[in-house]
PDB file of C-alpha atoms in Angstrom:
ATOM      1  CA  UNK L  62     -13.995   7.615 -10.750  1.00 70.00           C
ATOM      2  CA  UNK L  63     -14.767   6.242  -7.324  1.00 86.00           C
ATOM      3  CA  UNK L  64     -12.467   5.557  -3.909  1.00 89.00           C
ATOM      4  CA  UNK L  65     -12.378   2.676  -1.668  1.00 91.00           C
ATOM      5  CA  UNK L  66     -10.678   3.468   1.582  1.00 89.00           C
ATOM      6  CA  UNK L  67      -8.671   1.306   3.421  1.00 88.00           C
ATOM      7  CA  UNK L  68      -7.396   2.723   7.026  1.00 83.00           C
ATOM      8  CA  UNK L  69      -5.786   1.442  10.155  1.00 76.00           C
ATOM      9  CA  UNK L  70      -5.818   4.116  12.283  1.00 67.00           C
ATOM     10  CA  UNK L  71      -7.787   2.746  14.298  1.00 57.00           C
ATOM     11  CA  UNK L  72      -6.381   0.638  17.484  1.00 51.00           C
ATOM     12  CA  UNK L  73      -4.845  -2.638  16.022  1.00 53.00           C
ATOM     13  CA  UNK L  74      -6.614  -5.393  17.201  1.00 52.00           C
ATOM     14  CA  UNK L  75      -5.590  -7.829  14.301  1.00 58.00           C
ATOM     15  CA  UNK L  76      -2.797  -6.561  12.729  1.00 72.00           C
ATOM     16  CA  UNK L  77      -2.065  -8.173  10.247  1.00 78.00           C
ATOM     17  CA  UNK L  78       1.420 -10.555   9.093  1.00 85.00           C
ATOM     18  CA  UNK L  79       4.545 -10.067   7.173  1.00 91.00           C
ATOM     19  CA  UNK L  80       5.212 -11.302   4.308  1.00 92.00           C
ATOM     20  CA  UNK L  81       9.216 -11.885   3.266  1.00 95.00           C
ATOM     21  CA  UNK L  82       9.581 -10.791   0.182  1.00 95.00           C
ATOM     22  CA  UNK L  83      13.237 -10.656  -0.934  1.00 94.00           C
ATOM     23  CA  UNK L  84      16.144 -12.595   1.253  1.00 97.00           C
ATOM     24  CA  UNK L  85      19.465 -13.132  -0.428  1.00 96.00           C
ATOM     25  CA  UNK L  86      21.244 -14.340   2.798  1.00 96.00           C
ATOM     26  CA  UNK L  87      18.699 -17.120   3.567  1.00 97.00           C
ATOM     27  CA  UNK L  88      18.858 -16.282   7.344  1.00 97.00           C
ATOM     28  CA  UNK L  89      16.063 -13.194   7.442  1.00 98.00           C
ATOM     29  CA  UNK L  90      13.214 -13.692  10.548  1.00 97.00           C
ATOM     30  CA  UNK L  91      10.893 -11.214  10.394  1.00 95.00           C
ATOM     31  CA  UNK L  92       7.589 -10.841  12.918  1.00 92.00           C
ATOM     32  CA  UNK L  93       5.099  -8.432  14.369  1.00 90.00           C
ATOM     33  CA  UNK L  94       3.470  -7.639  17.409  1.00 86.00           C
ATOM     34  CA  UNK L  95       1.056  -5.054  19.005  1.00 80.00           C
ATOM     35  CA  UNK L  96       2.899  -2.327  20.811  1.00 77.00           C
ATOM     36  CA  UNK L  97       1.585  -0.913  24.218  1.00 70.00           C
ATOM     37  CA  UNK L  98       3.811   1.979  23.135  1.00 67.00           C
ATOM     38  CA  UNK L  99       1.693   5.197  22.478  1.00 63.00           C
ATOM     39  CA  UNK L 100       0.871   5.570  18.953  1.00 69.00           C
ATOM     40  CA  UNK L 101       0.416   8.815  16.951  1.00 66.00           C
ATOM     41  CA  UNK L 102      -2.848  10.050  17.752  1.00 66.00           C
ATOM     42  CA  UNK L 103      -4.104   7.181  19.410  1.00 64.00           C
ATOM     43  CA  UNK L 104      -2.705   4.339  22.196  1.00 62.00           C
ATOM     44  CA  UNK L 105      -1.706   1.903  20.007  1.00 75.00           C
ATOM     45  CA  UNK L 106       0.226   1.298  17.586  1.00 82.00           C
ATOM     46  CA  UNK L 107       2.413  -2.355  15.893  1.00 87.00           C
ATOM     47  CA  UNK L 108       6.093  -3.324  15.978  1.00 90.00           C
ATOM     48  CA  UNK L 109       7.541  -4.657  12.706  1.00 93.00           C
ATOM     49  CA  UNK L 110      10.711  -6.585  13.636  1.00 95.00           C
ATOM     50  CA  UNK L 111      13.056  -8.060  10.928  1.00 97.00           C
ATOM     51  CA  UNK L 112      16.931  -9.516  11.762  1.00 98.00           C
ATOM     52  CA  UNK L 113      19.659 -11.361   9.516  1.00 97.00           C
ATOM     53  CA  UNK L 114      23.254 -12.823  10.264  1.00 97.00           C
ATOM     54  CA  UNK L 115      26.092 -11.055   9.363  1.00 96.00           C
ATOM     55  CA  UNK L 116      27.336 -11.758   5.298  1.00 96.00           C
ATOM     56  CA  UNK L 117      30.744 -11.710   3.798  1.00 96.00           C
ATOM     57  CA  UNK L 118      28.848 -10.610   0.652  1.00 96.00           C
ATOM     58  CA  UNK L 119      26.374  -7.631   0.241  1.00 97.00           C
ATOM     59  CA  UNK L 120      22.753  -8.665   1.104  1.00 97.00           C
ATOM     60  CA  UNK L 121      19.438  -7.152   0.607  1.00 96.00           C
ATOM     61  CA  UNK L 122      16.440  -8.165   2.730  1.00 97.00           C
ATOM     62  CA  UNK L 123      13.197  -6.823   2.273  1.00 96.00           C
ATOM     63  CA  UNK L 124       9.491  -7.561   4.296  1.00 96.00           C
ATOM     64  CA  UNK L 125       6.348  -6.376   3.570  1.00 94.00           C
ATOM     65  CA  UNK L 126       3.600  -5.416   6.277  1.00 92.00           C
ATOM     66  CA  UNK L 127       0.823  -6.383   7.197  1.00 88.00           C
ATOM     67  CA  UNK L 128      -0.661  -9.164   4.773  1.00 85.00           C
ATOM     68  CA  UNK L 129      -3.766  -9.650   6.440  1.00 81.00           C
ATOM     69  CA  UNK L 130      -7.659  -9.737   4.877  1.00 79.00           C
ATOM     70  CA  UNK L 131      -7.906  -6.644   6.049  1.00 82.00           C
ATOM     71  CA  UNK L 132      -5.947  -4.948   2.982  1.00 88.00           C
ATOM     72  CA  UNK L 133      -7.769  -7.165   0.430  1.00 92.00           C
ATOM     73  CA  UNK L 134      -8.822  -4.823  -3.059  1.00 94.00           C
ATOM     74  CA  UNK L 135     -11.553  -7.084  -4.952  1.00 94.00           C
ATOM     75  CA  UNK L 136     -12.499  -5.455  -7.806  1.00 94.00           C
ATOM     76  CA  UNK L 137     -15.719  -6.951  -8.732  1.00 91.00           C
ATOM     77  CA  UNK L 138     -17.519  -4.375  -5.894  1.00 85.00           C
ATOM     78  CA  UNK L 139     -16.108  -1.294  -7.261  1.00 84.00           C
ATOM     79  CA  UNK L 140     -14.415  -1.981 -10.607  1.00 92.00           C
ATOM     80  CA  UNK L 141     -10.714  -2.200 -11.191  1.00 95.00           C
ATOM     81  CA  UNK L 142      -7.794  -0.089  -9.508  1.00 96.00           C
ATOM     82  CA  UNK L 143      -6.426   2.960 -11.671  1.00 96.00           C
ATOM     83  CA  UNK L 144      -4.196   4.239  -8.937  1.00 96.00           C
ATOM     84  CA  UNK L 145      -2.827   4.279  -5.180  1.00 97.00           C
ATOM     85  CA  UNK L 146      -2.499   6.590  -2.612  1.00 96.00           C
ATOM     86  CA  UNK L 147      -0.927   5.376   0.723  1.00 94.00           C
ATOM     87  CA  UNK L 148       0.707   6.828   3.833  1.00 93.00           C
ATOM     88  CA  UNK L 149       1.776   5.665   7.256  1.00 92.00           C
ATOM     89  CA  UNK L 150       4.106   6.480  10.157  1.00 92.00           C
ATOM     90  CA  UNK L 151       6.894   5.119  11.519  1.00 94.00           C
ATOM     91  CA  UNK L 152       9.023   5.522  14.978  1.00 93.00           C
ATOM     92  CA  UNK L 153      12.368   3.030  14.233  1.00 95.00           C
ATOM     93  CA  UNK L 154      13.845   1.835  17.636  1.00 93.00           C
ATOM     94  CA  UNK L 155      16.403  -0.082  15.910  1.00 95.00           C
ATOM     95  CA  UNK L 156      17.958   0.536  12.875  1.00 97.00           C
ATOM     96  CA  UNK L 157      21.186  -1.418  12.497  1.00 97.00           C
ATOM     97  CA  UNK L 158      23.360  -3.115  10.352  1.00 97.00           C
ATOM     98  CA  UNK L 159      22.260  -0.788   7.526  1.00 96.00           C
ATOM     99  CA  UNK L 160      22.161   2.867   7.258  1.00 94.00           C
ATOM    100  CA  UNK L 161      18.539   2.958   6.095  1.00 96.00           C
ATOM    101  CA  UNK L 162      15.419   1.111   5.497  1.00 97.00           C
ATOM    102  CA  UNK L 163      13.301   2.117   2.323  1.00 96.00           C
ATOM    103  CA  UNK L 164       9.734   2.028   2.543  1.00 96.00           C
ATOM    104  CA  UNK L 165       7.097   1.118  -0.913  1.00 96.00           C
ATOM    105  CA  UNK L 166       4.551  -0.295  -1.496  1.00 96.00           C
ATOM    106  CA  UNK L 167       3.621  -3.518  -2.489  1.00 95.00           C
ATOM    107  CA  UNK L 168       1.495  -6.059  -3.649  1.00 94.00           C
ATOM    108  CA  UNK L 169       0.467  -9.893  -3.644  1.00 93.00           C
ATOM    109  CA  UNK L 170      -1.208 -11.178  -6.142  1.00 94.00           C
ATOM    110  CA  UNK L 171       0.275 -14.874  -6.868  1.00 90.00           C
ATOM    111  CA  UNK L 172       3.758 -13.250  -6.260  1.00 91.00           C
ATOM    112  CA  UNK L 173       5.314  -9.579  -5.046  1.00 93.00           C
ATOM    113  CA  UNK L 174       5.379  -6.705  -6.784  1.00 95.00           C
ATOM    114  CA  UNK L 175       6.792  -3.508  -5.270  1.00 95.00           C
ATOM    115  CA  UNK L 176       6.234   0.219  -6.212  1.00 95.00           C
ATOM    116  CA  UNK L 177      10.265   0.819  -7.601  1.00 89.00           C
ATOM    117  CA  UNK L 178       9.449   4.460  -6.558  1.00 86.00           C
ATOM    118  CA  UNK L 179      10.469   4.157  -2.656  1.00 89.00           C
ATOM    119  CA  UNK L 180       7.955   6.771  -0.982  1.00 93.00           C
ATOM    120  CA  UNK L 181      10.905   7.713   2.023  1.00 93.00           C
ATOM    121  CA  UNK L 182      13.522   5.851   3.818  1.00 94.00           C
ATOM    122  CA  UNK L 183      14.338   5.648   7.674  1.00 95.00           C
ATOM    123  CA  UNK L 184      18.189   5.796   9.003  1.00 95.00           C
ATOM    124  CA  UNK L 185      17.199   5.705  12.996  1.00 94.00           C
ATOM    125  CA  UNK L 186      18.229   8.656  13.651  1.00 94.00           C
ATOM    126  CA  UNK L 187      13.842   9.855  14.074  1.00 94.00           C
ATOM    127  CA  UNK L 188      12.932  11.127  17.375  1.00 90.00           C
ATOM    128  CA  UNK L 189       9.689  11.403  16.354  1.00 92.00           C
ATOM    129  CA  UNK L 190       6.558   9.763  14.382  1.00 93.00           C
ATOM    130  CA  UNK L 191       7.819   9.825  10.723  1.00 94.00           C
ATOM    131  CA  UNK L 192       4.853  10.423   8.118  1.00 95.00           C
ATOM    132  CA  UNK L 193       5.758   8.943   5.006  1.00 95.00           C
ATOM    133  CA  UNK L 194       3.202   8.398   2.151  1.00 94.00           C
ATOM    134  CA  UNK L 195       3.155   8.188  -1.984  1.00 94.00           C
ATOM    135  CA  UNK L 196       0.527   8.989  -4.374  1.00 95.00           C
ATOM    136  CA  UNK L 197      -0.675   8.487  -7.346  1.00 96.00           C
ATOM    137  CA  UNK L 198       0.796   4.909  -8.255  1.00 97.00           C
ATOM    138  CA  UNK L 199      -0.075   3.241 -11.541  1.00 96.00           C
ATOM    139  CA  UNK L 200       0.169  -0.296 -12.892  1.00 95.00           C
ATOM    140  CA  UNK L 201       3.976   0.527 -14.354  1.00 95.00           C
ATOM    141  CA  UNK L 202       4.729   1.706 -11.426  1.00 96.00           C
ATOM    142  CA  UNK L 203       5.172  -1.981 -10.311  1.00 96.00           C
ATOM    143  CA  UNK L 204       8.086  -3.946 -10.940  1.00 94.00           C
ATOM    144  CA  UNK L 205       8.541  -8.215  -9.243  1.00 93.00           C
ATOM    145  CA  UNK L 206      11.064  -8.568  -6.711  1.00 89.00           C
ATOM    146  CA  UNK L 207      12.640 -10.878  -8.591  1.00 82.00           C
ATOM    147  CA  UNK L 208      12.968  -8.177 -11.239  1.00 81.00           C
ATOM    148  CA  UNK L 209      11.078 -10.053 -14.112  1.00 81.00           C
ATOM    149  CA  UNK L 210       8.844  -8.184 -16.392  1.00 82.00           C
ATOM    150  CA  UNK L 211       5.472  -9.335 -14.836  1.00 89.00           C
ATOM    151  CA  UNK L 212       3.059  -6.792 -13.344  1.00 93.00           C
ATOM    152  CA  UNK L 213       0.378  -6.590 -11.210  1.00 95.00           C
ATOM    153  CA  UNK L 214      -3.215  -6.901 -12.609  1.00 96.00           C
ATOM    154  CA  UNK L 215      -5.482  -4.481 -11.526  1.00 96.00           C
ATOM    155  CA  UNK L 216      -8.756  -6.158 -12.452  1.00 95.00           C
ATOM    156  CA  UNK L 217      -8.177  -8.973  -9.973  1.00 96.00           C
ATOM    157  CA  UNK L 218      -7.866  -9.160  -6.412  1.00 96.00           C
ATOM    158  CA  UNK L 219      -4.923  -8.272  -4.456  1.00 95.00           C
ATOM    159  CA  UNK L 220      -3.495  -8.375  -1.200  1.00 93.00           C
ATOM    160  CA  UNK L 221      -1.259  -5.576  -0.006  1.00 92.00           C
ATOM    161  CA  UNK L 222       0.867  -3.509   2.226  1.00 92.00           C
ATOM    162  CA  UNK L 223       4.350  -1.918   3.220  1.00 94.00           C
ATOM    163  CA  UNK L 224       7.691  -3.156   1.800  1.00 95.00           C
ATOM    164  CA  UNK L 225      10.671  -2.202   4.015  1.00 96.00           C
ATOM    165  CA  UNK L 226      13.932  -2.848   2.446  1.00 96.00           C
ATOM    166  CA  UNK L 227      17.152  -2.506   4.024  1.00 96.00           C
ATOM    167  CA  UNK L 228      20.999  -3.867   2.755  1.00 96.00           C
ATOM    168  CA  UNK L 229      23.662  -5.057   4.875  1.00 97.00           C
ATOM    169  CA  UNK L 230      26.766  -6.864   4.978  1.00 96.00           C
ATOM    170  CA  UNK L 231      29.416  -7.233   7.947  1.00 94.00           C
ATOM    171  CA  UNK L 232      27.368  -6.358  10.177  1.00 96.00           C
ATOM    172  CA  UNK L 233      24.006  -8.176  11.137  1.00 96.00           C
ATOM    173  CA  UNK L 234      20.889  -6.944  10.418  1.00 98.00           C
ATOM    174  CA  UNK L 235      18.383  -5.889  13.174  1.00 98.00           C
ATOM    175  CA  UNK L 236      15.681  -3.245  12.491  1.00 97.00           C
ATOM    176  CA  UNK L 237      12.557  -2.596  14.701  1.00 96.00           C
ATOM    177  CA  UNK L 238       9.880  -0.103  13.578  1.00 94.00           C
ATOM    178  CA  UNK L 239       6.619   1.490  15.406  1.00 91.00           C
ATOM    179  CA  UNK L 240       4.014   1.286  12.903  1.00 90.00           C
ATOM    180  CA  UNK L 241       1.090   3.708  12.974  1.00 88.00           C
ATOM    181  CA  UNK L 242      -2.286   4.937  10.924  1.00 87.00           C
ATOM    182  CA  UNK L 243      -1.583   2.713   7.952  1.00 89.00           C
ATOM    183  CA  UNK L 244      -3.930   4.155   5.446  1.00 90.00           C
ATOM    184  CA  UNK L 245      -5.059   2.964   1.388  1.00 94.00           C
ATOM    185  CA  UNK L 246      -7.111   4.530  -1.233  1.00 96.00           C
ATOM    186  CA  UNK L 247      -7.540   3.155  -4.206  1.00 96.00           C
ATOM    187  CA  UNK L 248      -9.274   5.074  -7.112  1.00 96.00           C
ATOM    188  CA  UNK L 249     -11.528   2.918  -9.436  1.00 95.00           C
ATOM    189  CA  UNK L 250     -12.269   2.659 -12.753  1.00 91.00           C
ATOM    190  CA  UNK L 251     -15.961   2.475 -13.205  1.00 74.00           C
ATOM    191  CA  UNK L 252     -17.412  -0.996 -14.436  1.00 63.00           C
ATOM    192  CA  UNK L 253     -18.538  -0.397 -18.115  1.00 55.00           C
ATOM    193  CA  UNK L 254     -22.408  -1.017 -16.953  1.00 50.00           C
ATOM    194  CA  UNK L 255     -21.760   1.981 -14.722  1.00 47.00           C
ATOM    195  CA  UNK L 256     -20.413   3.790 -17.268  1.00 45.00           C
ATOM    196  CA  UNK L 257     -22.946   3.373 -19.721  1.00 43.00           C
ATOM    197  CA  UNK L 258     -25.802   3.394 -17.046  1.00 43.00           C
ATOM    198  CA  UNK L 259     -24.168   7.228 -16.700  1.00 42.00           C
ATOM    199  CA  UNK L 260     -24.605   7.742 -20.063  1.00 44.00           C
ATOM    200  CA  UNK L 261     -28.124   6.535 -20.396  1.00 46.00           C
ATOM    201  CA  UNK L 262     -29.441   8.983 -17.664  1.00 50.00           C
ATOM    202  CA  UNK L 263     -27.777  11.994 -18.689  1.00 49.00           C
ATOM    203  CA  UNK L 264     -29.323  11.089 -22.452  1.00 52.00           C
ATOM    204  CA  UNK L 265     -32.518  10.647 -20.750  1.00 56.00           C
ATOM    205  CA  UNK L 266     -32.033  14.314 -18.809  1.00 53.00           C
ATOM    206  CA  UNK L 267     -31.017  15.887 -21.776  1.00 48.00           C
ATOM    207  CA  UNK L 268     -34.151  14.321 -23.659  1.00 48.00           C
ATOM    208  CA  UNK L 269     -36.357  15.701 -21.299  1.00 57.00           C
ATOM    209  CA  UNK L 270     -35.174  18.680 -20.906  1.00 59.00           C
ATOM    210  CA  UNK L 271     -35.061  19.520 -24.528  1.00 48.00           C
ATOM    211  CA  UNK L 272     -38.818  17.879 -24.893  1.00 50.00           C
ATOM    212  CA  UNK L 273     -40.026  20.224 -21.993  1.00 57.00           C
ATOM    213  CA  UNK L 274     -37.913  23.653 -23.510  1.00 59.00           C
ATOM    214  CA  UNK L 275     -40.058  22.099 -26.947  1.00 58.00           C
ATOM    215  CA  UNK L 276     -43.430  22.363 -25.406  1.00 57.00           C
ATOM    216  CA  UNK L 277     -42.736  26.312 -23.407  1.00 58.00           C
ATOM    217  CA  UNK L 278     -41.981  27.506 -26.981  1.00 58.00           C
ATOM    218  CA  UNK L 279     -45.285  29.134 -28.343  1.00 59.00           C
ATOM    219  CA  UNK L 280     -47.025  27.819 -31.137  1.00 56.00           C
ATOM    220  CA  UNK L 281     -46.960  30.017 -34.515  1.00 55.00           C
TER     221      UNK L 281
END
């Protein structure tokens, strides 16, 4: 199996955009912007900013980061996705209104799907650059927001990025997150000419090795 390698740890010229993925108030703003804060490991790093109004009802809102061309898998260059590794850190600023964020991954392709394993969550109370990161995520790993049976197919394209999820209520919702070294890799499955171009030269190895052991034998 191969890799393909997606990573943003690099300064963030274009960033990306975020992508709402779940808002059951109706009143969730969400945005991005470079930071001139100083990143981990490097001097820059992206703000992720998402607010609500206040509810008399529980609400969940959830927005995924960053949507861009940059995280595009095709799989017609390296075959389709069996599985995905991710990781990324986070400084929150703000973290209010809700007593945690969650943080998955997720995935565009025609509508979200997010990982329903959540890879870490964020309260505020970090001092520091928070690595968070999953691995090994599979096609049934995937579940729609909307919480239909649908998943994700791996054999086409998809967009993707970072779902952060947080619920609230009473109190409005205001969360704003440094984003840092947002890194992808994907492992392929092998296109089938691949695979049997693999088998064809080790057959042909194999061949020639036995025809040349043939010819050192001596002859009665």
């Amino acid at each position: 199996m191969a890799k393909e390698t997606f990573d943003r740890s690099k300064p963030h010229v274009n960033i990306g955009n975020t992508a709402i993925l779940n808002d059951t108030s109706g009143s969730l703003t969400a945005s991005d912007a470079a930071s001139s804060t100083v990143g981990s490991g490097d001097t820059d790093s992206s703000i992720l900013m998402f607010d609500a109004s206040s509810s008399l009802s529980n609400e969940t809102a959830s927005v995924a980061f960053p949507i861009d061309t940059f995280f595009v898998f095709d799989p017609s260059s390296s075959g389709d996705a069996a599985s995905i590794d991710f990781q990324l850190e986070i400084l929150p600023t703000t973290v209010a209104g809700t007593s945690s964020v969650d943080v998955a991954f997720t995935i565009i392709q025609d509508e979200p799907f997010v990982a329903s394993r959540s890879a870490g969550r964020i309260d505020g109370t970090e001092t520091d650059w928070t690595l968070i990161g999953q691995s090994g995520l599979r096609l049934e790993d995937f579940q729609a927001v909307d919480g239909g049976p649908e998943r994700p197919d791996f054999g086409r394209p998809f967009q993707f990025g970072y779902a952060f999820t947080g619920e609230y209520s009473t109190s409005a919702l205001s969360v704003q997150l440094g984003i840092d070294n947002m890194h992808v890799e994907i492992t392929t499955v092998p296109e089938p000419t691949s695979i049997a171009l693999a088998v064809a030269m080790g057959i042909s190895l194999w061949w020639n090795r036995w025809w040349c052991a043939s010819d050192d034998e001596p002859s009665n």
